[in-house]
Short mmCIF file of C-alpha atoms and ligand atoms in Angstrom, two decimals:
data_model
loop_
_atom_site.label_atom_id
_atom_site.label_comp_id
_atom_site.label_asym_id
_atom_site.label_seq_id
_atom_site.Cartn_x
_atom_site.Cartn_y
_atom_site.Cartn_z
CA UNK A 9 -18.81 -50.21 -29.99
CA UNK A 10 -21.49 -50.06 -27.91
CA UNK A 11 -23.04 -46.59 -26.50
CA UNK A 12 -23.17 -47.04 -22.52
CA UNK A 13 -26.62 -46.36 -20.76
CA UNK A 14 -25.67 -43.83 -18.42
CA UNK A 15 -28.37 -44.85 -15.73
CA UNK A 16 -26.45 -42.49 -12.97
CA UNK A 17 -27.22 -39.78 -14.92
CA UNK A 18 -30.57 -40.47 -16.16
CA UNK A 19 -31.68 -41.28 -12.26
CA UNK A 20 -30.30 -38.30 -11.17
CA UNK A 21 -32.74 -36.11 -14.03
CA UNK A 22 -35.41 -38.68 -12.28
CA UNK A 23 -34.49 -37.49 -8.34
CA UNK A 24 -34.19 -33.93 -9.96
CA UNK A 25 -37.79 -33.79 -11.32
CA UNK A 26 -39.18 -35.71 -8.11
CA UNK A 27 -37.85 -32.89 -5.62
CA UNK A 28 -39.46 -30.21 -7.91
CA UNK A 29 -42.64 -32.43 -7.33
CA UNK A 30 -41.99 -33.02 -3.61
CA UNK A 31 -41.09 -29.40 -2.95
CA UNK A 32 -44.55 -28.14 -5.34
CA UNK A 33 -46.54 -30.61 -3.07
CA UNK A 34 -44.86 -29.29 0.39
CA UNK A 35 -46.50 -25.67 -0.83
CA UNK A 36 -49.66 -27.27 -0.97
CA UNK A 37 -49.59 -28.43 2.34
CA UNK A 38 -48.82 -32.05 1.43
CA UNK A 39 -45.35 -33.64 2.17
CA UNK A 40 -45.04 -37.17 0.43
CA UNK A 41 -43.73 -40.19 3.14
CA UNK A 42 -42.07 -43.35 2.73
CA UNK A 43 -42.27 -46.44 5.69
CA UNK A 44 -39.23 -48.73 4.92
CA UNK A 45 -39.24 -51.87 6.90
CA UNK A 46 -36.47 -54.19 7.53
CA UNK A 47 -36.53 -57.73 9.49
CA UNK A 48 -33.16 -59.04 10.28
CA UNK A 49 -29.58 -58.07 9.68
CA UNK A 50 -28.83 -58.82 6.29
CA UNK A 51 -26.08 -56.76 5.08
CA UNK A 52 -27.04 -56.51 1.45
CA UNK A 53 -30.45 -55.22 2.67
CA UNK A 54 -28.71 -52.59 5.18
CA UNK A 55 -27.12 -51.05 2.41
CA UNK A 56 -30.11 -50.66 0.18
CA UNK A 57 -32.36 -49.14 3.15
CA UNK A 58 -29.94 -46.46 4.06
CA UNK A 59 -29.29 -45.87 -0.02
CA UNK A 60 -33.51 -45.61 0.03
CA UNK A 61 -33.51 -43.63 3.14
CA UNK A 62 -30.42 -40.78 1.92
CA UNK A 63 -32.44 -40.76 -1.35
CA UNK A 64 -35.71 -39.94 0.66
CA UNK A 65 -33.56 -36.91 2.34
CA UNK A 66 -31.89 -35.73 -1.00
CA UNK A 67 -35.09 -35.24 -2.46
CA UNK A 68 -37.80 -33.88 0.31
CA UNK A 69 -39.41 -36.85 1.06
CA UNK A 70 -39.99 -37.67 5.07
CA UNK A 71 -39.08 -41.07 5.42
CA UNK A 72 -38.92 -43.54 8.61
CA UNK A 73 -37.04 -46.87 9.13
CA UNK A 74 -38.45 -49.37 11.45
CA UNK A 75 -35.46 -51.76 11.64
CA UNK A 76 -37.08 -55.34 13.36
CA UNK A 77 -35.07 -57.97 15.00
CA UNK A 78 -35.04 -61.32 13.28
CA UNK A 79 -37.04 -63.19 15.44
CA UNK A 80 -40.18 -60.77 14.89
CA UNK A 81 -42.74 -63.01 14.42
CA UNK A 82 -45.35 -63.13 11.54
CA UNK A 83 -48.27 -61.05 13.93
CA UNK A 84 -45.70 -58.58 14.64
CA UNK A 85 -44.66 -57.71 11.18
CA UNK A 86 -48.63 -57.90 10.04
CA UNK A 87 -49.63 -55.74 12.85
CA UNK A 88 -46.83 -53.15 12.05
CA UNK A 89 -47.75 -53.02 8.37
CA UNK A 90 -51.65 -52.40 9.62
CA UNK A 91 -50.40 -49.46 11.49
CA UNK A 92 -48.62 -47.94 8.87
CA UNK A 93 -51.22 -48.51 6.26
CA UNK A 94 -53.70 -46.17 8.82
CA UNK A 95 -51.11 -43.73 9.49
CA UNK A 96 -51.96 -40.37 7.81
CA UNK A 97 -48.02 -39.28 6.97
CA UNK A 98 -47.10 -42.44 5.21
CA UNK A 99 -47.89 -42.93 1.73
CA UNK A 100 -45.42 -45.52 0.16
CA UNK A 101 -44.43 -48.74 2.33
CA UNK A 102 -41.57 -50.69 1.71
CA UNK A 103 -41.01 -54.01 3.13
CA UNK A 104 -37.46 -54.73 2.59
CA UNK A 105 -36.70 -58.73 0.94
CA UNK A 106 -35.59 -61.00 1.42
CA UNK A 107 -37.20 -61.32 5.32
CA UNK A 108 -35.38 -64.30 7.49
CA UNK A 109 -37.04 -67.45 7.10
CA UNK A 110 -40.33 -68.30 8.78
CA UNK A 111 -41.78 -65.12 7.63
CA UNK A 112 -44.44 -65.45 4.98
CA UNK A 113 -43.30 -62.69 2.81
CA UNK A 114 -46.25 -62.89 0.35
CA UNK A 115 -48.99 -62.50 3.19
CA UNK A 116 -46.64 -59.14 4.53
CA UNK A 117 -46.81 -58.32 1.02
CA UNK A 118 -51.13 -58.72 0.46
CA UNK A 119 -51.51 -56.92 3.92
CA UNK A 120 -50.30 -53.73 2.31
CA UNK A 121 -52.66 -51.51 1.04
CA UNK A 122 -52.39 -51.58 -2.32
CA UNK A 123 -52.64 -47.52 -2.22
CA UNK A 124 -49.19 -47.68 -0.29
CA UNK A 125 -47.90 -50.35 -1.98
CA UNK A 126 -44.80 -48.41 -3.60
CA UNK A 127 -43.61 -51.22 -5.05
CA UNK A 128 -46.19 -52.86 -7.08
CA UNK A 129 -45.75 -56.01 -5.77
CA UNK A 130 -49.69 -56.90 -4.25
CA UNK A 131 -51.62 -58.56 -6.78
CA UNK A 132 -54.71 -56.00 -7.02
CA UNK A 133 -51.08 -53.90 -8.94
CA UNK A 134 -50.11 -56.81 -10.43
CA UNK A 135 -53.21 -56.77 -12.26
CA UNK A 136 -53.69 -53.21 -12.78
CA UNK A 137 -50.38 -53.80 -14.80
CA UNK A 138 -51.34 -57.25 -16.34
CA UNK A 139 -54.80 -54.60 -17.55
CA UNK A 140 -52.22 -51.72 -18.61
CA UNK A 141 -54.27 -49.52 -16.08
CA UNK A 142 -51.82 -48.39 -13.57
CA UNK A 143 -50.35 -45.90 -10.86
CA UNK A 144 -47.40 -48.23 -10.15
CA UNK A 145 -45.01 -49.96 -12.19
CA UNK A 146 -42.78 -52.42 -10.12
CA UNK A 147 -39.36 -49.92 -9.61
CA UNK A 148 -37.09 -51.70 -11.27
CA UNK A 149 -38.71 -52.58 -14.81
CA UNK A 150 -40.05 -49.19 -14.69
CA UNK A 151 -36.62 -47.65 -14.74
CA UNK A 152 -35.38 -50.05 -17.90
CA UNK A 153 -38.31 -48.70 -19.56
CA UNK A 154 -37.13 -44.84 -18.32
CA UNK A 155 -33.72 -45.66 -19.43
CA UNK A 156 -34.66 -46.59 -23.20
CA UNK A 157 -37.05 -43.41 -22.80
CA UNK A 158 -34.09 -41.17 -22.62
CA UNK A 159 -32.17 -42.64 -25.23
CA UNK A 160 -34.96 -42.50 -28.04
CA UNK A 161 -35.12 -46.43 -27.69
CA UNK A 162 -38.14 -47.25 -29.49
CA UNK A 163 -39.89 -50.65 -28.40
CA UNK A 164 -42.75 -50.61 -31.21
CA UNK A 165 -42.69 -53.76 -33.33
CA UNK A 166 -39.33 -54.58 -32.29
CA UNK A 167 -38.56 -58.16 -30.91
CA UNK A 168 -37.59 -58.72 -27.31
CA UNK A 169 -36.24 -61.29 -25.38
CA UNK A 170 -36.61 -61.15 -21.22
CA UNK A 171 -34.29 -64.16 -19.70
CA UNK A 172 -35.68 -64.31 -15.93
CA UNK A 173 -39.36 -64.56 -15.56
CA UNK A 174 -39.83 -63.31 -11.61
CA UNK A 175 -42.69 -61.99 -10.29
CA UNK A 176 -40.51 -58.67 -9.65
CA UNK A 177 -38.47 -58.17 -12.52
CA UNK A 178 -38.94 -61.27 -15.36
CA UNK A 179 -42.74 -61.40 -15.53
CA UNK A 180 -43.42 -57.27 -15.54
CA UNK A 181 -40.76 -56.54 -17.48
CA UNK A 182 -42.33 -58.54 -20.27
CA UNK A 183 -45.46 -56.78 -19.69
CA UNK A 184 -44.14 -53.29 -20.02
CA UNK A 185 -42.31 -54.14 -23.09
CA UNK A 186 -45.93 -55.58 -24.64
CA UNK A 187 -47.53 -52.54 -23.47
CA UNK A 188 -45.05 -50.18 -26.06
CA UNK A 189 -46.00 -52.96 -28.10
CA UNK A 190 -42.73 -55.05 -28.33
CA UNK A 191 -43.01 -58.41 -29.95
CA UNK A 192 -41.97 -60.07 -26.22
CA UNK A 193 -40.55 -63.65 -25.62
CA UNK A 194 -39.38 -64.59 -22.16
CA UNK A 195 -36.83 -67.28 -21.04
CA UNK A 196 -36.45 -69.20 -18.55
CA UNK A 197 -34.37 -71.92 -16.84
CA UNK A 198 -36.33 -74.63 -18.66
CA UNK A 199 -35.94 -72.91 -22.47
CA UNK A 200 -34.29 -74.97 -24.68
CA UNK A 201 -32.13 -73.60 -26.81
CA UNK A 202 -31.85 -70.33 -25.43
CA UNK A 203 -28.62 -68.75 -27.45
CA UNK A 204 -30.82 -69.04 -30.75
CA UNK A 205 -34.08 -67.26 -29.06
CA UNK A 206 -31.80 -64.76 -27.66
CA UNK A 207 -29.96 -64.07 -31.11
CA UNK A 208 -33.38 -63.08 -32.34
CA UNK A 209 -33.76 -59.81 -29.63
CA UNK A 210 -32.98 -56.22 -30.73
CA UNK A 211 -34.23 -55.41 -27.49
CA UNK A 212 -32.68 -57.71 -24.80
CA UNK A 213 -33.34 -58.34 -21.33
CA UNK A 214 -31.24 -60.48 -18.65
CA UNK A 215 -32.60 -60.98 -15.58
CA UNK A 216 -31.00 -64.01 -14.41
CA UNK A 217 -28.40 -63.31 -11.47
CA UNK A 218 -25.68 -65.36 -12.70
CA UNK A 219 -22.05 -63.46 -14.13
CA UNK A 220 -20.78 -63.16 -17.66
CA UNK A 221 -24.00 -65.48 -18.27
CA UNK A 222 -24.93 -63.58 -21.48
CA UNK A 223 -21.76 -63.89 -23.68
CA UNK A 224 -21.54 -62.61 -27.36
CA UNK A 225 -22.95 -65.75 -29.29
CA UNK A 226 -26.36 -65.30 -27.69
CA UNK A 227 -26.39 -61.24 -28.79
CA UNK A 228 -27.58 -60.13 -32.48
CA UNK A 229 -25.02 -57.31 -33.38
CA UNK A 230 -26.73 -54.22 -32.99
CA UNK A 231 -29.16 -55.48 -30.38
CA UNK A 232 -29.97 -53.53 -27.38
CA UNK A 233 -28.72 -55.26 -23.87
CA UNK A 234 -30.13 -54.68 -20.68
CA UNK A 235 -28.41 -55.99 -17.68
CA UNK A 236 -30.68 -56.14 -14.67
CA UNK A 237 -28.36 -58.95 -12.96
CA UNK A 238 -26.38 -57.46 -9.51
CA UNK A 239 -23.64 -60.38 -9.02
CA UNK A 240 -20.24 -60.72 -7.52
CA UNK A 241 -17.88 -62.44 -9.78
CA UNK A 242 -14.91 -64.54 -8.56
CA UNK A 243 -12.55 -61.33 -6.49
CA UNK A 244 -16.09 -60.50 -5.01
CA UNK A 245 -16.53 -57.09 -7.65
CA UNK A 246 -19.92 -55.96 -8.35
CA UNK A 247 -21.28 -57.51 -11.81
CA UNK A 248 -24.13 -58.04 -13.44
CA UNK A 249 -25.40 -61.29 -16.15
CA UNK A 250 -23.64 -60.06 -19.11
CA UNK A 251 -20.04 -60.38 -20.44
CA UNK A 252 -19.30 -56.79 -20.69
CA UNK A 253 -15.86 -57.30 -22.66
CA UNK A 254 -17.52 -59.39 -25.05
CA UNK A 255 -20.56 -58.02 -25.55
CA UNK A 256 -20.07 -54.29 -25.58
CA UNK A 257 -18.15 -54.17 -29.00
CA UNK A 258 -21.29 -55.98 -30.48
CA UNK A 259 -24.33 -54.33 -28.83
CA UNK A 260 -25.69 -50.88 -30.37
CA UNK A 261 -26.77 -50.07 -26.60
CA UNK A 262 -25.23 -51.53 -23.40
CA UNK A 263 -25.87 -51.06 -19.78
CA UNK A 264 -22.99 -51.57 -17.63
CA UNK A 265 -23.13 -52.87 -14.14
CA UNK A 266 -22.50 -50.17 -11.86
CA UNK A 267 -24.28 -47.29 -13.61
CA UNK A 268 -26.66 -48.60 -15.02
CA UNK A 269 -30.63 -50.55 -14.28
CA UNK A 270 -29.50 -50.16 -10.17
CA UNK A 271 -29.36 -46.63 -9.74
CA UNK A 272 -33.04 -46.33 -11.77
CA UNK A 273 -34.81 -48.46 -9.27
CA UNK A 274 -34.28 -46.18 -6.35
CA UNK A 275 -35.51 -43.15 -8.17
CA UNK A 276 -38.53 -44.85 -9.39
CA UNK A 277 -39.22 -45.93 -5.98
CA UNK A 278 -39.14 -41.98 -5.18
CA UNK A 279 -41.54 -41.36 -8.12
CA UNK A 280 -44.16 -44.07 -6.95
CA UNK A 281 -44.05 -42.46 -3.35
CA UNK A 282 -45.13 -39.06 -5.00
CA UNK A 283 -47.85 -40.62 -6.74
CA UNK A 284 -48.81 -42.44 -4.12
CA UNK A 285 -48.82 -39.12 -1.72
CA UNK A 286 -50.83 -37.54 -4.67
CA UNK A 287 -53.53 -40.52 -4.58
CA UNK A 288 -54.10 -40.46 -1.81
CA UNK A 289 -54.66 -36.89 -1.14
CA UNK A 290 -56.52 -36.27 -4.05
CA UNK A 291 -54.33 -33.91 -5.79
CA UNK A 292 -53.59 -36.87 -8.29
P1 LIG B 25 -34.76 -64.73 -9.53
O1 LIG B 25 -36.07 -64.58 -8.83
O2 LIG B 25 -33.74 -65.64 -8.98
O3 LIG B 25 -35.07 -65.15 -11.05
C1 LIG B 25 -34.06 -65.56 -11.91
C2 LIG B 25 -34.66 -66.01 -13.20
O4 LIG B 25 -33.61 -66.47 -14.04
C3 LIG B 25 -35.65 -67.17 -13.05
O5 LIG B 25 -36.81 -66.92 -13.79
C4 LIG B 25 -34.87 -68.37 -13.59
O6 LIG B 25 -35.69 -69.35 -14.24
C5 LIG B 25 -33.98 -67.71 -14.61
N1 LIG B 25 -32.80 -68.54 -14.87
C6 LIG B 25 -31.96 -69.10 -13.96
N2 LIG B 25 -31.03 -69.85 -14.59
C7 LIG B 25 -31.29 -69.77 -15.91
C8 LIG B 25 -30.71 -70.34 -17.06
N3 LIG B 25 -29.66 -71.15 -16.97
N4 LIG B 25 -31.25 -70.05 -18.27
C9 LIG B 25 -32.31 -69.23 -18.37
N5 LIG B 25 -32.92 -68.66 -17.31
C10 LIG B 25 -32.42 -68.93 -16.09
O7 LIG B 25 -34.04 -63.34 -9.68
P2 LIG B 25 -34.62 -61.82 -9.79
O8 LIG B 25 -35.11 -61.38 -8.46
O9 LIG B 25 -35.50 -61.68 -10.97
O10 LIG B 25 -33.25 -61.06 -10.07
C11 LIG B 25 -32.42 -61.37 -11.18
C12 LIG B 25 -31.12 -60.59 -11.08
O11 LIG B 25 -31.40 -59.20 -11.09
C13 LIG B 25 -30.33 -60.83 -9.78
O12 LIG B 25 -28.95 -60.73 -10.06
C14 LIG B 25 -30.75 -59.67 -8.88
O13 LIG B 25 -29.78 -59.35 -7.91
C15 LIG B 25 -30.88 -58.59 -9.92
N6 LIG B 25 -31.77 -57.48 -9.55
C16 LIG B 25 -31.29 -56.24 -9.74
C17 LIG B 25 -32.09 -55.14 -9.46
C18 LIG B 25 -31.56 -53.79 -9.72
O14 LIG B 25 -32.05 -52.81 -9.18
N7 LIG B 25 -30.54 -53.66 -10.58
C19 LIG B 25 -33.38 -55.32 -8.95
C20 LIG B 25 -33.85 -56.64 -8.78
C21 LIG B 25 -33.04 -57.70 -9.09
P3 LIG B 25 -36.79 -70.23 -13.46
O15 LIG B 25 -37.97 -69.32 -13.24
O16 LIG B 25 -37.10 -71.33 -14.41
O17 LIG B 25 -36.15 -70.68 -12.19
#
């Protein structure tokens, strides 16, 4: 049976170690601050802003919400983002996705500065990471990589498989594996035979947003299984890609979904404002 990746408790050692930072900072005169925008009324996005927002409290970090309606146009949004990239207490800027349609979410996303740009979504960090020369790792691969970090997961020489290959989660996942020099393949929608590519992983990754899509014939026993996916199966309950029943008894390692990749992104996102606030103050 599987061990489950506790990623509640892990992310609360993260949030733990970031308000030692935040309060450290505050001494030195310097009090890290996070912008977190939202267009629209999208329910799924309310909940994460106020979940970023309480986290921002919990730890010491000043945080403001400017909550647009959905008919802000694309000069509104742009000229709002130029503000807060001058604005001396904001260091981290969040533009909450997905924005209502007619927004151009990638030009919101280059008009950040790519000093505030928490979460290492502009391309100048895209690259940085592509190089392996980075302040920001993209919040939610980060935290996979935190999570095998605290359970003595090595990723050296071992082979991994990434099924999703988005420019938030697929693509830099991948790249942060490479980096602790996995041997990295990465699926897609188009990859033949995926079962026997994914039987190969001791490390794998789904990132696909579909439920019980990873079931035990596509897992190596003994493999490690990361479940990025955040579904809702057929009663509407929280799930993620993988076929927990099936696939825990198998796995070495398991994340479940809740409690496990979704509560590391947030406190990533907290970690990424401090270093941001430190960059930019030159106490970095
Ligand atoms: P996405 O942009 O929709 O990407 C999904 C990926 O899955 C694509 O690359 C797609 O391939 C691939 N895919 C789809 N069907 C497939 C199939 N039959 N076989 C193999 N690959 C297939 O999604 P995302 O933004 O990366 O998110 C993925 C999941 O993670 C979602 O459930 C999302 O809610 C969740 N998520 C969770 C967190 C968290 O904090 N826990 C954060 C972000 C996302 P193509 O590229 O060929 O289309």
């Amino acid at each position: 049976m599987a061990t489950r990746i506790d990623g509640k408790a892990v992310s609360a050692k993260v949030r733990d170690e970031v308000a030692k930072e935040v309060a450290a900072l505050k001494e030195q005169g310097l009090c890290p601050g996070l912008a977190v925008v939202i267009v629209g009324d999208d329910p799924a996005s309310r909940i994460y802003v106020n979940n970023k927002k309480k986290a921002c409290q919990a730890t010491g970090i000043y945080s403001e919400e400017y909550a647009l309606p959905a008919e802000t146009t694309q000069e509104e949004l742009l000229a709002l983002v130029d503000k807060l990239n001058h604005k001396g207490d904001i260091h981290g800027i969040l533009v909450q996705s997905p924005l209502p349609k007619g927004l151009d979410e990638a030009a919101v996303v280059e008009a950040i500065d790519p000093k505030k740009d928490v979460d290492a979504f502009h391309a100048y960090n895209v690259g940085k990471i592509m190089l392996g020369d980075y302040h920001f790792l993209p919040c939610t691969p980060a935290g996979i990589m935190e999570l095998l970090k605290a359970y003595d997961i090595s990723v050296e020489g071992k082979r991994c498989v990434v099924i999703g290959r988005s420019n938030i989660v697929g693509k830099p996942m991948a790249m942060l594996l490479l980096h602790q020099n996995g041997t990295v393949t990465v699926c897609h929608s188009r990859t033949k035979n995926l079962p026997e590519i994914t039987r190969q992983a001791e490390i794998l990754v789904s990132a696909v947003g579909k439920s019980r899509f990873v079931t035990a014939d596509m897992v190596q026993p003994g493999a490690v299984v990361i479940d990025v996916g955040m579904n809702r199966d057929e009663n509407g309950k929280l799930c993620g890609d993988v076929d927990f029943a099936q696939v825990e008894p198998i796995a070495s390692y398991i994340t479940p979904v809740p409690g496990g990749v979704g509560p590391m992104t947030i406190a990533m996102l907290l970690k990424n404002t401090v270093t941001a606030a430190k960059l930019q103050s030159q106490l970095g």
